[in-house]
CSV table of C-alpha atoms and ligand atoms in Angstrom, one decimal:
chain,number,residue,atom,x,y,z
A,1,UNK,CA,45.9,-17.9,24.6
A,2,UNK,CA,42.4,-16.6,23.7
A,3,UNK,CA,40.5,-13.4,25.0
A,4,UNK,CA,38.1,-15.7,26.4
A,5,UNK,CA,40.8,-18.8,27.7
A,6,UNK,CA,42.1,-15.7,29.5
A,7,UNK,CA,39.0,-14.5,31.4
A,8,UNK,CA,38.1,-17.8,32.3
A,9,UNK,CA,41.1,-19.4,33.4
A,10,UNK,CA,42.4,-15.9,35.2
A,11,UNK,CA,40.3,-13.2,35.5
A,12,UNK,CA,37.1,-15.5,36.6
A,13,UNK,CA,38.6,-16.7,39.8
A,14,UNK,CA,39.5,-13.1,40.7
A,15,UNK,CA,35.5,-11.8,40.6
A,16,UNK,CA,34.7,-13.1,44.1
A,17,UNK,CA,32.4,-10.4,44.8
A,18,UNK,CA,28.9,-11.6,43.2
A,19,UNK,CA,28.3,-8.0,41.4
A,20,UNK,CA,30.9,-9.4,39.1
A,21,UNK,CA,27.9,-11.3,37.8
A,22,UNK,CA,30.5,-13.6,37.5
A,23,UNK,CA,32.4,-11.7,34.5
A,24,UNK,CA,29.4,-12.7,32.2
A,25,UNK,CA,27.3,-9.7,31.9
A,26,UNK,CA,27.8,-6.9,29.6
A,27,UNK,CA,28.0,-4.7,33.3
A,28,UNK,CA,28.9,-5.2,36.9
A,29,UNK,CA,25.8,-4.4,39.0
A,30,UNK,CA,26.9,-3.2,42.4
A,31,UNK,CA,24.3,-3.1,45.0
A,32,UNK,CA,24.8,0.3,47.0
A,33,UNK,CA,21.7,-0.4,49.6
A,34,UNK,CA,20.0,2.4,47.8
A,35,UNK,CA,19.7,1.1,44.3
A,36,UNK,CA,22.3,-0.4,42.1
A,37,UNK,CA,25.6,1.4,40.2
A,38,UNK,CA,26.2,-0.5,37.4
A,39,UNK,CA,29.8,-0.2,35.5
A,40,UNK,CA,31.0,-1.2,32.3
A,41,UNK,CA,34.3,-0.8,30.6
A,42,UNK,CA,35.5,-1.3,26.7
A,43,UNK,CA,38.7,0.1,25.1
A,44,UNK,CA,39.3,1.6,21.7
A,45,UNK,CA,42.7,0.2,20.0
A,46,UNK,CA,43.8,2.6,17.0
A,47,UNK,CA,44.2,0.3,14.0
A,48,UNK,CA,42.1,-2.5,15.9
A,49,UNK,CA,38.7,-0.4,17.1
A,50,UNK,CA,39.2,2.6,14.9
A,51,UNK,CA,41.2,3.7,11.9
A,52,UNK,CA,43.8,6.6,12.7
A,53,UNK,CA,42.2,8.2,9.8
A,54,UNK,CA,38.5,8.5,11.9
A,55,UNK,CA,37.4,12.0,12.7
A,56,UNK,CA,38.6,12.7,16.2
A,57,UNK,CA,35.3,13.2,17.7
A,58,UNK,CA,33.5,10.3,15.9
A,59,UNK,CA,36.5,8.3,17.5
A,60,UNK,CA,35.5,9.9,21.2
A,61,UNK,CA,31.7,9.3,20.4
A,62,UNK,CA,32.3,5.6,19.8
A,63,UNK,CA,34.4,5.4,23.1
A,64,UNK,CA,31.6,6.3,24.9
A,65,UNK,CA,28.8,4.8,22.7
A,66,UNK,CA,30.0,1.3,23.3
A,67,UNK,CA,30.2,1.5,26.8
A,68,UNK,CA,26.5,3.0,27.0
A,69,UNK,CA,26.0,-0.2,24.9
A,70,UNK,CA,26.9,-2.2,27.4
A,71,UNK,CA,25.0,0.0,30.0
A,72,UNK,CA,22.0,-0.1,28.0
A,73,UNK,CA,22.4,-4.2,28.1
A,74,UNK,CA,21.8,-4.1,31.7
A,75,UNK,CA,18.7,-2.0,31.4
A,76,UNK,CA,20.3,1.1,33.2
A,77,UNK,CA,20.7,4.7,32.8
A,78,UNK,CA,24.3,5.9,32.5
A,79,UNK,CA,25.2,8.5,34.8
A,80,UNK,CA,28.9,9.4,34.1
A,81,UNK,CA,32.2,8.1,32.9
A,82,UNK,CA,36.1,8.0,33.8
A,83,UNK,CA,38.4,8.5,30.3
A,84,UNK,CA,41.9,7.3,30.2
A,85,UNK,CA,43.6,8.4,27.3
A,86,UNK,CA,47.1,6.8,26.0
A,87,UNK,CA,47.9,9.1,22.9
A,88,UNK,CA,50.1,7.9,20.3
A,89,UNK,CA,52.1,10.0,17.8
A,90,UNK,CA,50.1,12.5,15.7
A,91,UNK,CA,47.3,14.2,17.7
A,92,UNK,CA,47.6,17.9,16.7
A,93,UNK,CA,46.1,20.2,19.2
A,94,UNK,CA,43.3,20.6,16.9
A,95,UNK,CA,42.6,16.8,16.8
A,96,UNK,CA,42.7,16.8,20.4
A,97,UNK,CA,39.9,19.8,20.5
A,98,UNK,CA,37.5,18.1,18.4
A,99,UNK,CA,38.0,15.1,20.6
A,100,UNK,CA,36.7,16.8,23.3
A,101,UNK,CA,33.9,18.6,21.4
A,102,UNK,CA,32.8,15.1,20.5
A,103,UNK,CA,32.7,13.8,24.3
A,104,UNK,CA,30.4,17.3,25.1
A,105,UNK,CA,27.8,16.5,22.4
A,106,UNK,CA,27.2,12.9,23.9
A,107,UNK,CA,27.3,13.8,26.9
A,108,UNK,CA,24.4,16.3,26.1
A,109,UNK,CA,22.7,13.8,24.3
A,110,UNK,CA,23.0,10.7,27.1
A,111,UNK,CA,22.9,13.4,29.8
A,112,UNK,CA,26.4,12.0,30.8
A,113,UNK,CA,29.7,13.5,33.1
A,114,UNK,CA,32.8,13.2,32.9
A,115,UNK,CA,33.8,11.9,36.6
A,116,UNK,CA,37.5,11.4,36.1
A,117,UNK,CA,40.6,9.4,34.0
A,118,UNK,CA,44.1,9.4,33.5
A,119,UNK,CA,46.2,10.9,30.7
A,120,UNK,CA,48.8,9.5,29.3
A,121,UNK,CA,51.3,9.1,26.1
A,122,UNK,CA,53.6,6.9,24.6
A,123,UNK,CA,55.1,6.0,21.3
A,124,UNK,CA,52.9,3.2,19.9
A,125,UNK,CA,48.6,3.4,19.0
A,126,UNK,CA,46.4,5.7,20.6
A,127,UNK,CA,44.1,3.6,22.9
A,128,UNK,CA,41.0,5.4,24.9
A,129,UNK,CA,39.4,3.7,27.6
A,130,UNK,CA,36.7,4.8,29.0
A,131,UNK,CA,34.3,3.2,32.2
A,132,UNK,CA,30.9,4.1,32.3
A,133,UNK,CA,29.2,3.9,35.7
A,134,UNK,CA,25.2,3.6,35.5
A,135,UNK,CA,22.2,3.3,37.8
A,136,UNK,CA,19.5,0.2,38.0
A,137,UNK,CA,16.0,1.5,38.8
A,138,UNK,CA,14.7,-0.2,42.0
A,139,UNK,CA,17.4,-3.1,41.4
A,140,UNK,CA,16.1,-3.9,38.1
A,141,UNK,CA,18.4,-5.2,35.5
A,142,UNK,CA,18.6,-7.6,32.4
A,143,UNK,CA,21.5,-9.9,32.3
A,144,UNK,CA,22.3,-12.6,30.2
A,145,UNK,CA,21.1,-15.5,31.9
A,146,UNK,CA,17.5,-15.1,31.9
A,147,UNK,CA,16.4,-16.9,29.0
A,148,UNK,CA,13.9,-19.6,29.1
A,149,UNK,CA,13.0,-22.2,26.7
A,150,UNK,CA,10.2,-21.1,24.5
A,151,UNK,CA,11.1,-17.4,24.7
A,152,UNK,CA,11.0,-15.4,21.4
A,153,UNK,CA,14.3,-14.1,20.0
A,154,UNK,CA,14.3,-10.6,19.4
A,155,UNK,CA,16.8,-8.2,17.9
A,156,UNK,CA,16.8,-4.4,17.4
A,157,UNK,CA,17.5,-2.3,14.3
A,158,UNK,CA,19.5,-3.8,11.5
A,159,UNK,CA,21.5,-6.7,11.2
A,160,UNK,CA,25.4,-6.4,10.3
A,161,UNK,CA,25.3,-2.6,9.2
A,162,UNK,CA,28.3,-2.0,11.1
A,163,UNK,CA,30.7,-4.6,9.6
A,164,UNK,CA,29.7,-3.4,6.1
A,165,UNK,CA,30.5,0.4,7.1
A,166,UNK,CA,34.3,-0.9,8.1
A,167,UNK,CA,34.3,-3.4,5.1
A,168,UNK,CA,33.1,0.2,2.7
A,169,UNK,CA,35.9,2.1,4.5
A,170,UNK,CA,39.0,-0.6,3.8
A,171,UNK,CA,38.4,-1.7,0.7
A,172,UNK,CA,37.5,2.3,-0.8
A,173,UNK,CA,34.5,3.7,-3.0
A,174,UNK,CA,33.1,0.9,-4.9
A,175,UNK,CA,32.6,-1.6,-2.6
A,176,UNK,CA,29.7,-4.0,-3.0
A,177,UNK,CA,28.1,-2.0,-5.2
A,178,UNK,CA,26.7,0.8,-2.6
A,179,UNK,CA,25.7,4.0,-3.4
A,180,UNK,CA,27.0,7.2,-2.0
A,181,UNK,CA,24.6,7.6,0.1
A,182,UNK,CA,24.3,4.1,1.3
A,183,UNK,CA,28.2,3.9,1.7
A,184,UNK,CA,27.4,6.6,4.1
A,185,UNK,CA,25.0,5.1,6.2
A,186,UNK,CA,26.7,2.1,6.8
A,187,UNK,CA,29.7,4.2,7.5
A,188,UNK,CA,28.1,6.1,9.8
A,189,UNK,CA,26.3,3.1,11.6
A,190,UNK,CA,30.6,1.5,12.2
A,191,UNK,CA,31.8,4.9,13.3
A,192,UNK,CA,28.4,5.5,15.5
A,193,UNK,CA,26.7,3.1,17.0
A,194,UNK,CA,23.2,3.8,18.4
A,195,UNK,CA,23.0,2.6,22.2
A,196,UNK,CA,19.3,0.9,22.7
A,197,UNK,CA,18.9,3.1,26.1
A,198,UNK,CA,15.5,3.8,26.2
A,199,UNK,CA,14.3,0.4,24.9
A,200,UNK,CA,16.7,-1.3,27.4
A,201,UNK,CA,14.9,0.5,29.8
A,202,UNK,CA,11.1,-0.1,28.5
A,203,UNK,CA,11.7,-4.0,28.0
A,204,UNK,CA,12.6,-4.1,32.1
A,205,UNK,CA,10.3,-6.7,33.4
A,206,UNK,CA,9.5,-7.5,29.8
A,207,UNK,CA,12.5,-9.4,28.5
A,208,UNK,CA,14.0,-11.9,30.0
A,209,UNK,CA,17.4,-11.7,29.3
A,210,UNK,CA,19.2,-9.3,27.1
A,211,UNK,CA,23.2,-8.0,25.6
A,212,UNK,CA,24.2,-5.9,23.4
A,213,UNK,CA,25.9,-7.1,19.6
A,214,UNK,CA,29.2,-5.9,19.8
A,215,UNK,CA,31.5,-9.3,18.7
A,216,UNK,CA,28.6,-10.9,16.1
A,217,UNK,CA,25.0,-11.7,16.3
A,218,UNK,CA,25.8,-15.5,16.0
A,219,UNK,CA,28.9,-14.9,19.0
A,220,UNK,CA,26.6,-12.5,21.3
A,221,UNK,CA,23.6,-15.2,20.7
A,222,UNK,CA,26.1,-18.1,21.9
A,223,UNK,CA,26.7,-15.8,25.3
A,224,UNK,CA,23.3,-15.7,26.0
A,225,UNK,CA,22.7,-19.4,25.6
A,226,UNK,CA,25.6,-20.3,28.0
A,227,UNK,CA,24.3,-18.3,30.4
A,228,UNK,CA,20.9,-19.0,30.1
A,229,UNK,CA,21.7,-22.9,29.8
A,230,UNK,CA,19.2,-23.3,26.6
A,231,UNK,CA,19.7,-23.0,23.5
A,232,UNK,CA,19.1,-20.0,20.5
A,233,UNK,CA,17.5,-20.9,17.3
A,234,UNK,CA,18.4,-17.5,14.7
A,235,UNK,CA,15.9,-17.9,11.6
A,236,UNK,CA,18.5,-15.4,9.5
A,237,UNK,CA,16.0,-15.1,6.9
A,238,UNK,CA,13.4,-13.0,9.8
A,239,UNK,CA,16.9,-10.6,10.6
A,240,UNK,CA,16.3,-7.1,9.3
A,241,UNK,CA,18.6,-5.4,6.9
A,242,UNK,CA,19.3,-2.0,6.0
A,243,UNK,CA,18.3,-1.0,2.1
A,244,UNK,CA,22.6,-1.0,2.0
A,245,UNK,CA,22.9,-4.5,3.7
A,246,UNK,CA,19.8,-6.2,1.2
A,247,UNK,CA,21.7,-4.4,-1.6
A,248,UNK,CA,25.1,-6.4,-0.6
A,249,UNK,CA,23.6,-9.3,0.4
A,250,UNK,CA,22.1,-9.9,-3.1
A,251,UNK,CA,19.5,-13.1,-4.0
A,252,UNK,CA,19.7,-16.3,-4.0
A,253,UNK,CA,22.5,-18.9,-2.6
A,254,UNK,CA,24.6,-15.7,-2.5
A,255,UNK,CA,22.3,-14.1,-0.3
A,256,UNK,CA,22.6,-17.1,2.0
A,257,UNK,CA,25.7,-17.4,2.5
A,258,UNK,CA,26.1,-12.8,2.7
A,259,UNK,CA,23.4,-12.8,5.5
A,260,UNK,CA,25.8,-15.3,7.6
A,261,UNK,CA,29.1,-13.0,7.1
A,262,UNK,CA,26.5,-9.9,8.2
A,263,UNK,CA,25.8,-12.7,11.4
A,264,UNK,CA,29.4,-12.5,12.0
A,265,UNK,CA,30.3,-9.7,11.9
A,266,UNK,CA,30.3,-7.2,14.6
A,267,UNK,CA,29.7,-3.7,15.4
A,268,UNK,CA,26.2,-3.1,15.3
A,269,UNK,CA,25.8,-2.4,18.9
A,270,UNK,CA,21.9,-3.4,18.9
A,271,UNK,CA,20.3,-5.1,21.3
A,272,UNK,CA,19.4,-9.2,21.9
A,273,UNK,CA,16.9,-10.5,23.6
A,274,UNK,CA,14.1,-12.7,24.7
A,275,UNK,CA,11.0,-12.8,26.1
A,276,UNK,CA,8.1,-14.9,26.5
A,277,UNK,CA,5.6,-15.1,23.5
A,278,UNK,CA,3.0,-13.7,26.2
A,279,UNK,CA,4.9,-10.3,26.0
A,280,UNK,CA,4.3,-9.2,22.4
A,281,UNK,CA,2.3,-7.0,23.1
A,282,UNK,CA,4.6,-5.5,25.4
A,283,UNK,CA,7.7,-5.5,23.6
A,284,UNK,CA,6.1,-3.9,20.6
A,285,UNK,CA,5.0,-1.3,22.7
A,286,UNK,CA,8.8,-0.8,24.3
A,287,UNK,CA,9.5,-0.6,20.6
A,288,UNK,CA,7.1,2.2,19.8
A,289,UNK,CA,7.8,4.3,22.8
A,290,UNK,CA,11.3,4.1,22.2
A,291,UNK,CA,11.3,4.7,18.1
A,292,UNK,CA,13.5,1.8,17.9
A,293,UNK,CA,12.3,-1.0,15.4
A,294,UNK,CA,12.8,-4.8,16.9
A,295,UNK,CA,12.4,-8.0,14.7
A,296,UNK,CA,11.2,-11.6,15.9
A,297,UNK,CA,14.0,-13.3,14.9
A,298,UNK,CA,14.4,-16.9,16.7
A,299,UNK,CA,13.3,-18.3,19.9
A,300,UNK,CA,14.8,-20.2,22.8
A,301,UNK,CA,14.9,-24.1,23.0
A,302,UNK,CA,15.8,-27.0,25.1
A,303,UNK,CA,19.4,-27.6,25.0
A,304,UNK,CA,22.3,-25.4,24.4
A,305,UNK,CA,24.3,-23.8,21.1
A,306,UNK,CA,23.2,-21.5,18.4
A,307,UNK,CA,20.9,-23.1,15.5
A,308,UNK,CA,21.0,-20.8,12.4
A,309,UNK,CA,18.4,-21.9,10.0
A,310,UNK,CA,18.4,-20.9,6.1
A,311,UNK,CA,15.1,-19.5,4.4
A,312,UNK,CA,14.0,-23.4,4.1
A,313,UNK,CA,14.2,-23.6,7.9
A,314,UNK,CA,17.1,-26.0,7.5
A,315,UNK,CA,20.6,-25.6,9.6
A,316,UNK,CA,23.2,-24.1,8.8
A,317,UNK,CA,27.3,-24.7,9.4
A,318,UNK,CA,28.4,-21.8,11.1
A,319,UNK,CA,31.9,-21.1,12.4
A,320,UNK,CA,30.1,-19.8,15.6
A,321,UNK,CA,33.0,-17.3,16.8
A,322,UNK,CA,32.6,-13.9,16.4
A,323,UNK,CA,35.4,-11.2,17.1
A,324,UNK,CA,37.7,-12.8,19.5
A,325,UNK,CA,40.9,-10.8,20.9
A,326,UNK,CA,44.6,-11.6,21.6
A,327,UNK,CA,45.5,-15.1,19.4
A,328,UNK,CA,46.6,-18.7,19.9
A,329,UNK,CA,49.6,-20.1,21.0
A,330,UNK,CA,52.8,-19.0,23.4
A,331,UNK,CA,52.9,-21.4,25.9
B,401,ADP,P1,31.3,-6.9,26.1
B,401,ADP,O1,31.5,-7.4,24.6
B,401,ADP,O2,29.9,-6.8,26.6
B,401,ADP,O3,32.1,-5.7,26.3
B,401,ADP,P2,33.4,-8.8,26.6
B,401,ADP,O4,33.2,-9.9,25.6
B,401,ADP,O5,34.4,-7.7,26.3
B,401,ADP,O6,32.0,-8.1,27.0
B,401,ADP,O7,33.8,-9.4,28.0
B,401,ADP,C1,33.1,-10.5,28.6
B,401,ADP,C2,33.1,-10.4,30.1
B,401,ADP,O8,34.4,-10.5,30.6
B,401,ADP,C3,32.5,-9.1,30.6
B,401,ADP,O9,31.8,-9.4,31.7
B,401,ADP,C4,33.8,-8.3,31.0
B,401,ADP,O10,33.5,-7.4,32.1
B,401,ADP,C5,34.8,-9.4,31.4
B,401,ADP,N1,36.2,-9.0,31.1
B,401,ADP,C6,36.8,-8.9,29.9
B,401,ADP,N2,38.1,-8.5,30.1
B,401,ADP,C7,38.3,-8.3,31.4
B,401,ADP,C8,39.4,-7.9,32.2
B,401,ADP,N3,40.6,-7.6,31.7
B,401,ADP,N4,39.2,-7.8,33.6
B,401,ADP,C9,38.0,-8.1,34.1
B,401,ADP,N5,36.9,-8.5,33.4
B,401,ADP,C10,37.1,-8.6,32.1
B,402,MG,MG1,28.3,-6.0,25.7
């Protein structure tokens, strides 16, 4: 069965309580009768979400970053977070130090608290779980289902930086041509992501509906359109690359079909959204106050699906799934 066979045939019918948002939100929004707690969890899988050979505390950054992805997604302000740790064989005491010195920088820099967790080990990968618990100002959130048709598509940052940093790091130095230093960037933008707080928070009453890329641009887009019952048109020509990613992606035909593996791939942990073409104005200015660049890339139409168009505005075949856990078959 399929990650997402699973949650809908099994998990959906268990989310009576409407802050479950129906499990297709990047957060649970729990109204609390003074304001909303919002709550979001993601696991890390050694070997799946992070190579055993990842600095400890770029591995304990991550843990929390994606969860304060998914935070961010909802327009909220994180608040704190429960850990569960399930170490596997060979965390020295040393590692386990550094882990923790990596959770204490975030947490100075999201202004984040460690609320609680459970430790445990076992013989197998290490996997860290982690919850993050938010707050909505006033109520306010984004969700996934807001978008109308005729909204513009927006994305933030760069397009498919993190899939090239874990591409650079499996397949050793000379891949795709990079240099050192852009080997590094797009490194560091898989080992740690950026969560669009701030401009979550600016583009409240701005956008109407948002979610973070964490399976694919292409996958994340197709979330948003089932939710929003309309229909996402991606001009990947208008997507904005990193000097690393236009290096890889090269020219021509080739650079066609690169800019729909970087569309694919996931890990970027940026944001997605829409808004009406009224709010320009607006969302350039959530991008300025927040330092965090956003690119026009699409807009929302009658219908339903993801429409990737080429340079010549024509369509392209995608496979439309992104990163999808757990595999077919068993009966
Ligand atoms: P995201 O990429 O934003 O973390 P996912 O694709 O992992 O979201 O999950 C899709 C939705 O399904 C989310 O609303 C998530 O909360 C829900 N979900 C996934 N796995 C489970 C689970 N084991 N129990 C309850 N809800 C789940
Ligand atoms: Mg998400």
């Amino acid at each position: 069965m399929k990650e997402f066979d699973f949650i809908d045939r099994f998990l959906r019918p268990l989310a009576t309580d409407s802050a479950a948002l129906g499990l297709g939100d990047d957060a649970a929004v729990l109204d609390t009768g003074c304001g909303s707690l919002v709550a979001a969890k993601d696991m890390l899988i050694e070997g799946v979400h992070f190579r055993a050979d990842d600095p400890p505390a770029a591995i304990a950054k991550k843990a929390l970053r994606v969860n304060l992805s998914d935070i961010a997604a909802m327009g909220a302000r994180p608040r704190g977070y429960l850990l569960g740790c399930a170490w596997g064989g060979a965390w020295r005491d040393s590692d386990l130090e550094a882990f923790a010195a990596g959770l204490a920088e975030d947490q100075a820099e999201f202004g984040l608290a460690l609320l609680g967790g459970d430790t445990t080990a076992h013989d197998g990968a290490t996997v860290v779980s982690v919850t993050m618990i938010g707050e909505a100002a006033d109520g306010a959130f984004l969700s996934r289902g807001g978008a109308l048709a005729g909204d513009d598509l927006y994305a933030s940052g760069t397009l498919g930086d993190g899939w090239l940093g874990l591409q650079a790091l499996a397949r050793g130095r000379d891949f795709g041509g990079l240099s050192d230093a852009e080997r590094d960037h797009v490194i560091d933008r898989y080992r740690l992501p950026q969560p669009r707080i701030a401009l979550a928070r600016a583009l409240c009453g701005v956008a109407h509906a948002a979610i973070d890329i964490s399976d694919g641009l292409i996958a994340d887009a197709g979330h948003v359109a089932r939710r929003s019952n309309c229909g996402l048109e991606i001009a990947l020509d208008a997507t904005l690359l990193s000097d690393a990613a236009r290096k890889w992606a090269g020219a021509g035909a080739e650079k066609e079909n690169n800019l729909l593996m970087l569309a694919q791939g996931g890990d970027d942990y940026e944001l997605l959204f829409t808004a009406p073409p009224e709010k320009r104005d607006a969302v350039a200015a959530a991008a300025r106050s927040s330092g965090v660049s956003v690119t026009r890339i699409g807009r929302a139409f009658r219908g339903a699906g993801v429409r990737v168009l080429n340079a010549s505005g024509e369509i392209l075949e995608t496979a439309i799934g992104g990163y999808e856990h757990m595999t077919p078959g068993g009966a």
